[in-house]
Amino acid sequence: MNRLAKLGFVATMLAAACSAVWADINVGVVVSTTGPAASLGIPEKNTVALLPTTIGGQKVNYIILDDASDTTAAVANTRKLISESKADVIIGSSTTPNSLAMIDVVAENKTPMVTLGASARIISPMDAKKAWVFKTPQNDAMMAEAIAESMAKSGVKTAAYIGFNDAYGEGWQQEFKKAAEARGIKIVATEAFSRTDTSVTGQALKIMAAKPDAVLVGGSGTPAALPEKTLKERGYKGKYYQTHGVANADFLRVGGKDVEGTLLPAGPVLVAHQLPDSHPVKKSAVAYVESYEAKYGKGSAATFGAHLWDAAQVLGAAVPEALKKAQPGTEAFRTALRDAMENVKGIAGAHGVFSMSPTDHLGIQHGVVMVKIENGTWKYTP
Amino acid sequence: MDLQIALLLGQDGIVNGAIYGLMAVALVLVFSVTRVIFIPQGEFVAFGALTMAMMQTGKVPTTLWLLLVVALMSLAADVWRTWRGETVNWGATCLWSVVVPVAAAVLALLVQPSALMLQALTTLCIVTPLGPLMYRLVYRPIADASVLLLLIVSVAMHGVMVGLGLLFFGAEGSRTPAFSEAQFQLGDLSISGQSLVVVGVALLLVLLLYAFFEGSMVGKALRATAINRVGARLVGVPTALAGDVSFALAALIGAVSGLLIAPLTTIYYDTGFLIGLKGFVAAIVAGLASYPLALAGALLVGLLEAFSSFWASAYKEVLVFTLIIPVLWWRSRSSHHVEEDES
């Protein structure tokens, strides 16, 4: 091949690549696959491989960038995806702080975004900027409500709270306080511990001295097992509650027999196969779990990845509507996509049924179930 | 607070204090012999605990591969040094780069122990040589540098080891079964067998170290090096060997602490740092010089931590680490500053 032919070949390839980029729908994904939020970001990234490659007859390109659980990197990645990769929509990021920081960028560039962060603050109160932002994970308040309701139902009058010494623990403390007091449950002790603590004996003794009917542990992952183990060791006989942050297999491994009987709220996807057939989310939740486990092995599906799956479900319903109005890669398409997402109704995902509205960019129904730990597995409790 | 709660907190403080005490002793030992402020000390705790936990899930501990790689690197470094005409103590090289790693590999790969004690032994065989090998590869070439430079290298080593820990063990933690399931009732107070094991082993280890320093030739050589490096070299103490031994002891103490604490709490790849840091506070109380004072400081840190977690759990770490300020203030008033004399 002479030099000219080589040049021609390269030029053709470049032209082909460029035209492909311009004609397709580009979905920019920003998730935290490294850093402290890696346990959220990794299943999210894995889920992208399960998503459809065409929507409404158009090819879809997914461009995944890692933000290392860092706010600055999340913003930089978002800018890069919008300006260089011509993203029509952004999915991400995994955590609340990162998602909050990305709002300015997507609003400025008029690009819709579906966040995977949990806090209600990302989408409310609604304003001109947040109009571009949608969300699939349940708000923490909904989870706290479910716990308070479960406590009230089983006759709990007084409760204690022990949570992480960080934003997660403090956020839960506020939400739980609100929800519990609305139902006449008195909070008699509030304690804090940190993820790296090797002993929580002091906090456990203080809680036991207050004699609450139930204890809520506001922690995530395996560190949340320590307070419960310590309380069990000291002979606390009340009810134990955890948050949905512990819904992974490692918590069961470390907790062992000490976390038996613990109740927690979770997305229906955690117990997809046990849901009654009448549950509106059963079919879509099972579909996610089966396609994930077919690719990554049995028992590997985590609730966090399902949030990204749900974002793709909403997108799958909205894109055909937007395609009727404009071509991908244009501002008109992005605006049309935003409008279409705001109007999706009754889309069943793995975590619930989504019906968005101009004032509610989450619009999740049937999004929380109570789950009990029994024989080292998650058990659906209606 | 009634008496029973105070007793329970006291018990918790003593058990944790025993672990911090071991950390403090190791830090004082390494600093006085090599002038290295050994920040990665806590990482040996996590490595020990998680290596043991990994063996119990039936896997070959990934730390073994680290050990073998580091041993080969150290061996290559010594061969290169010989080729350049430097004198190399081949006895020590063989011990740390060949004999112990091979023993660890045989235990972990061929024997694949299922008995608790044999697993503990394998863990010690894997983690202990990491100390001297780290000294040989990282600290020996800069043994005469300033304390500040050695400290900066220590901080870097801490970062490297935490990163390796995440790579080897993953982000989630592990526990191991207790060495003793017994429970003793003493009036109102119930004492778990494991907490007695922790305090007992810590005391035993301290007594053995005392006997080692007072009785054995190597121990005396270490003490001589600690008191005066130049003088020790003049009377024929191989100071590089002293570095090897002190790092081996530090790694051994770290691994034993890891084995002791793993049944009591969940250990993560980065838990060791905070444990080591609390040991460091205790060592600072002792001015990085006195073993008995370091132990007393560790007990103080453990008790302070237990009681502050009861009264003000959100400020527990703040209270523990604030302890260092009055101690430093008092120390700076009661001792006159000596310029570093070896540079």
CSV table of C-alpha atoms in Angstrom, one decimal, chain B residues 117-333:
chain,number,residue,atom,x,y,z
B,117,MET,CA,-3.3,-22.3,65.0
B,118,LEU,CA,-1.7,-23.5,61.7
B,119,GLN,CA,-3.5,-20.8,59.8
B,120,ALA,CA,-2.2,-18.3,62.2
B,121,LEU,CA,1.3,-19.6,61.8
B,122,THR,CA,1.0,-19.4,58.0
B,123,THR,CA,-0.2,-15.8,58.3
B,124,LEU,CA,2.8,-14.9,60.5
B,125,CYS,CA,5.1,-16.6,57.9
B,126,ILE,CA,3.6,-14.5,55.1
B,127,VAL,CA,3.4,-11.1,56.9
B,128,THR,CA,6.5,-11.1,59.1
B,129,PRO,CA,9.2,-11.2,56.3
B,130,LEU,CA,7.4,-8.3,54.6
B,131,GLY,CA,8.9,-6.0,57.3
B,132,PRO,CA,12.6,-6.8,56.8
B,133,LEU,CA,12.1,-7.0,53.0
B,134,MET,CA,10.5,-3.5,53.0
B,135,TYR,CA,13.5,-2.3,55.1
B,136,ARG,CA,16.0,-3.8,52.6
B,137,LEU,CA,14.3,-2.4,49.5
B,138,VAL,CA,13.1,1.0,50.7
B,139,TYR,CA,14.8,2.2,53.9
B,140,ARG,CA,18.3,0.6,53.7
B,141,PRO,CA,19.5,2.7,50.7
B,142,ILE,CA,18.5,5.9,52.6
B,143,ALA,CA,19.4,4.7,56.1
B,144,ASP,CA,21.5,7.9,56.7
B,145,ALA,CA,18.9,10.4,55.5
B,146,SER,CA,17.2,12.8,57.8
B,147,VAL,CA,14.2,11.8,60.0
B,148,LEU,CA,12.0,14.0,57.9
B,149,LEU,CA,12.9,12.2,54.7
B,150,LEU,CA,12.4,8.9,56.3
B,151,LEU,CA,9.0,10.1,57.5
B,152,ILE,CA,8.0,11.2,54.0
B,153,VAL,CA,9.1,7.8,52.7
B,154,SER,CA,7.0,6.1,55.4
B,155,VAL,CA,3.9,8.1,54.4
B,156,ALA,CA,4.5,7.0,50.8
B,157,MET,CA,4.8,3.4,51.9
B,158,HIS,CA,1.5,3.7,53.8
B,159,GLY,CA,-0.2,4.9,50.6
B,160,VAL,CA,1.3,2.0,48.6
B,161,MET,CA,0.3,-0.6,51.2
B,162,VAL,CA,-3.3,0.7,51.5
B,163,GLY,CA,-3.6,0.6,47.7
B,164,LEU,CA,-2.2,-3.0,47.6
B,165,GLY,CA,-4.6,-3.9,50.4
B,166,LEU,CA,-7.6,-2.7,48.3
B,167,LEU,CA,-6.3,-4.7,45.3
B,168,PHE,CA,-5.7,-7.9,47.4
B,169,PHE,CA,-8.7,-7.9,49.7
B,170,GLY,CA,-11.4,-5.7,48.0
B,171,ALA,CA,-13.4,-2.9,49.6
B,172,GLU,CA,-15.5,-5.0,52.0
B,173,GLY,CA,-14.3,-6.2,55.3
B,174,SER,CA,-13.9,-9.6,57.0
B,175,ARG,CA,-14.0,-11.3,60.4
B,176,THR,CA,-12.3,-14.5,61.6
B,177,PRO,CA,-13.6,-16.9,64.3
B,178,ALA,CA,-12.5,-16.4,67.9
B,179,PHE,CA,-9.5,-18.2,69.3
B,180,SER,CA,-11.6,-18.8,72.4
B,181,GLU,CA,-15.4,-19.0,72.7
B,182,ALA,CA,-15.4,-19.1,76.5
B,183,GLN,CA,-17.3,-16.7,78.7
B,184,PHE,CA,-16.5,-15.9,82.3
B,185,GLN,CA,-18.9,-14.4,84.8
B,186,LEU,CA,-17.2,-12.1,87.4
B,187,GLY,CA,-20.0,-10.7,89.5
B,188,ASP,CA,-22.0,-8.5,87.2
B,189,LEU,CA,-19.3,-8.5,84.6
B,190,SER,CA,-19.1,-11.0,81.8
B,191,ILE,CA,-15.6,-11.4,80.2
B,192,SER,CA,-15.2,-13.1,76.8
B,193,GLY,CA,-12.4,-15.6,76.3
B,194,GLN,CA,-11.2,-13.7,73.3
B,195,SER,CA,-10.6,-10.5,75.3
B,196,LEU,CA,-8.5,-12.5,77.7
B,197,VAL,CA,-6.6,-14.0,74.8
B,198,VAL,CA,-5.9,-10.5,73.5
B,199,VAL,CA,-4.6,-9.1,76.8
B,200,GLY,CA,-2.7,-12.4,77.6
B,201,VAL,CA,-0.9,-12.5,74.2
B,202,ALA,CA,-0.1,-8.8,74.4
B,203,LEU,CA,1.4,-9.2,77.9
B,204,LEU,CA,3.3,-12.4,76.8
B,205,LEU,CA,4.7,-10.6,73.7
B,206,VAL,CA,5.8,-7.7,75.8
B,207,LEU,CA,7.5,-10.0,78.3
B,208,LEU,CA,9.2,-11.9,75.5
B,209,LEU,CA,10.5,-8.6,74.0
B,210,TYR,CA,11.8,-7.7,77.4
B,211,ALA,CA,13.6,-11.0,77.7
B,212,PHE,CA,14.9,-10.6,74.2
B,213,PHE,CA,16.3,-7.1,74.8
B,214,GLU,CA,17.8,-8.0,78.2
B,215,GLY,CA,19.1,-11.5,77.6
B,216,SER,CA,20.0,-12.1,74.0
B,217,MET,CA,23.0,-10.9,72.1
B,218,VAL,CA,20.9,-9.6,69.2
B,219,GLY,CA,18.6,-7.8,71.6
B,220,LYS,CA,21.6,-6.1,73.2
B,221,ALA,CA,23.0,-5.1,69.8
B,222,LEU,CA,19.6,-3.5,69.0
B,223,ARG,CA,19.7,-1.6,72.2
B,224,ALA,CA,23.2,-0.5,71.5
B,225,THR,CA,22.2,0.7,68.1
B,226,ALA,CA,19.2,2.5,69.6
B,227,ILE,CA,21.4,4.4,72.1
B,228,ASN,CA,24.2,5.3,69.7
B,229,ARG,CA,24.3,4.2,66.1
B,230,VAL,CA,27.9,5.4,65.4
B,231,GLY,CA,29.2,4.0,68.7
B,232,ALA,CA,27.5,0.7,68.0
B,233,ARG,CA,29.0,0.5,64.5
B,234,LEU,CA,32.5,1.2,66.0
B,235,VAL,CA,32.2,-1.7,68.4
B,236,GLY,CA,31.2,-4.0,65.6
B,237,VAL,CA,27.4,-4.1,65.6
B,238,PRO,CA,26.1,-4.5,62.1
B,239,THR,CA,23.5,-1.6,62.1
B,240,ALA,CA,21.9,-2.7,58.8
B,241,LEU,CA,21.2,-6.1,60.5
B,242,ALA,CA,19.7,-4.2,63.4
B,243,GLY,CA,17.3,-2.6,60.9
B,244,ASP,CA,16.3,-6.0,59.5
B,245,VAL,CA,15.5,-7.3,63.0
B,246,SER,CA,13.6,-4.3,64.2
B,247,PHE,CA,11.4,-4.3,61.1
B,248,ALA,CA,10.9,-8.1,61.4
B,249,LEU,CA,9.7,-7.6,65.0
B,250,ALA,CA,7.5,-4.7,64.0
B,251,ALA,CA,5.8,-6.8,61.2
B,252,LEU,CA,5.5,-9.7,63.5
B,253,ILE,CA,3.9,-7.6,66.2
B,254,GLY,CA,1.5,-6.1,63.6
B,255,ALA,CA,0.5,-9.5,62.2
B,256,VAL,CA,-0.1,-10.8,65.8
B,257,SER,CA,-2.3,-7.8,66.6
B,258,GLY,CA,-4.2,-8.4,63.4
B,259,LEU,CA,-4.9,-12.0,64.4
B,260,LEU,CA,-6.0,-10.9,67.8
B,261,ILE,CA,-8.3,-8.1,66.8
B,262,ALA,CA,-9.9,-9.8,63.7
B,263,PRO,CA,-12.4,-11.9,65.8
B,264,LEU,CA,-13.5,-8.8,67.8
B,265,THR,CA,-14.4,-6.5,64.9
B,266,THR,CA,-14.6,-6.3,61.1
B,267,ILE,CA,-11.3,-5.4,59.5
B,268,TYR,CA,-11.1,-3.6,56.2
B,269,TYR,CA,-8.1,-3.0,54.0
B,270,ASP,CA,-7.7,0.5,55.5
B,271,THR,CA,-8.6,-0.2,59.2
B,272,GLY,CA,-5.0,-0.6,60.1
B,273,PHE,CA,-4.2,3.1,59.6
B,274,LEU,CA,-6.4,4.3,62.4
B,275,ILE,CA,-5.2,1.5,64.8
B,276,GLY,CA,-1.6,2.4,64.0
B,277,LEU,CA,-2.3,6.1,64.5
B,278,LYS,CA,-3.7,5.5,67.9
B,279,GLY,CA,-0.6,3.4,68.7
B,280,PHE,CA,1.3,6.4,67.5
B,281,VAL,CA,-0.5,8.7,70.0
B,282,ALA,CA,0.5,6.3,72.7
B,283,ALA,CA,4.1,6.2,71.4
B,284,ILE,CA,4.2,10.0,71.4
B,285,VAL,CA,3.0,10.0,75.0
B,286,ALA,CA,6.2,8.0,75.7
B,287,GLY,CA,8.3,10.4,73.6
B,288,LEU,CA,9.1,7.6,71.1
B,289,ALA,CA,11.6,6.4,73.6
B,290,SER,CA,10.3,4.4,76.6
B,291,TYR,CA,8.5,1.1,76.3
B,292,PRO,CA,6.7,1.1,79.7
B,293,LEU,CA,5.5,4.7,79.1
B,294,ALA,CA,4.3,3.6,75.6
B,295,LEU,CA,2.2,0.8,77.2
B,296,ALA,CA,0.8,3.2,79.8
B,297,GLY,CA,-0.1,5.7,77.0
B,298,ALA,CA,-1.8,2.9,75.0
B,299,LEU,CA,-3.9,2.0,78.0
B,300,LEU,CA,-4.8,5.7,78.4
B,301,VAL,CA,-5.8,6.0,74.7
B,302,GLY,CA,-7.9,2.8,74.9
B,303,LEU,CA,-9.8,3.9,78.0
B,304,LEU,CA,-10.2,7.5,76.8
B,305,GLU,CA,-11.6,6.1,73.5
B,306,ALA,CA,-14.1,3.7,75.3
B,307,PHE,CA,-15.4,6.4,77.7
B,308,SER,CA,-15.7,9.1,75.1
B,309,SER,CA,-17.6,6.8,72.7
B,310,PHE,CA,-20.1,6.5,75.6
B,311,TRP,CA,-20.4,10.2,76.4
B,312,ALA,CA,-19.9,11.8,73.1
B,313,SER,CA,-19.7,9.3,70.3
B,314,ALA,CA,-19.6,11.8,67.5
B,315,TYR,CA,-16.5,13.4,68.9
B,316,LYS,CA,-14.6,10.2,69.9
B,317,GLU,CA,-11.7,10.5,67.5
B,318,VAL,CA,-11.4,14.2,68.1
B,319,LEU,CA,-11.0,13.6,71.9
B,320,VAL,CA,-8.4,10.8,71.3
B,321,PHE,CA,-6.3,12.7,68.9
B,322,THR,CA,-6.5,16.0,70.9
B,323,LEU,CA,-4.7,14.1,73.7
B,324,ILE,CA,-1.5,14.6,71.7
B,325,ILE,CA,-1.5,18.4,72.1
B,326,PRO,CA,-1.2,18.7,75.9
B,327,VAL,CA,1.3,15.9,75.9
B,328,LEU,CA,3.5,17.6,73.3
B,329,TRP,CA,3.2,20.9,75.1
B,330,TRP,CA,4.3,19.3,78.4
B,331,ARG,CA,7.1,17.3,76.7
B,332,SER,CA,8.4,20.4,74.9
B,333,ARG,CA,8.6,22.2,78.3
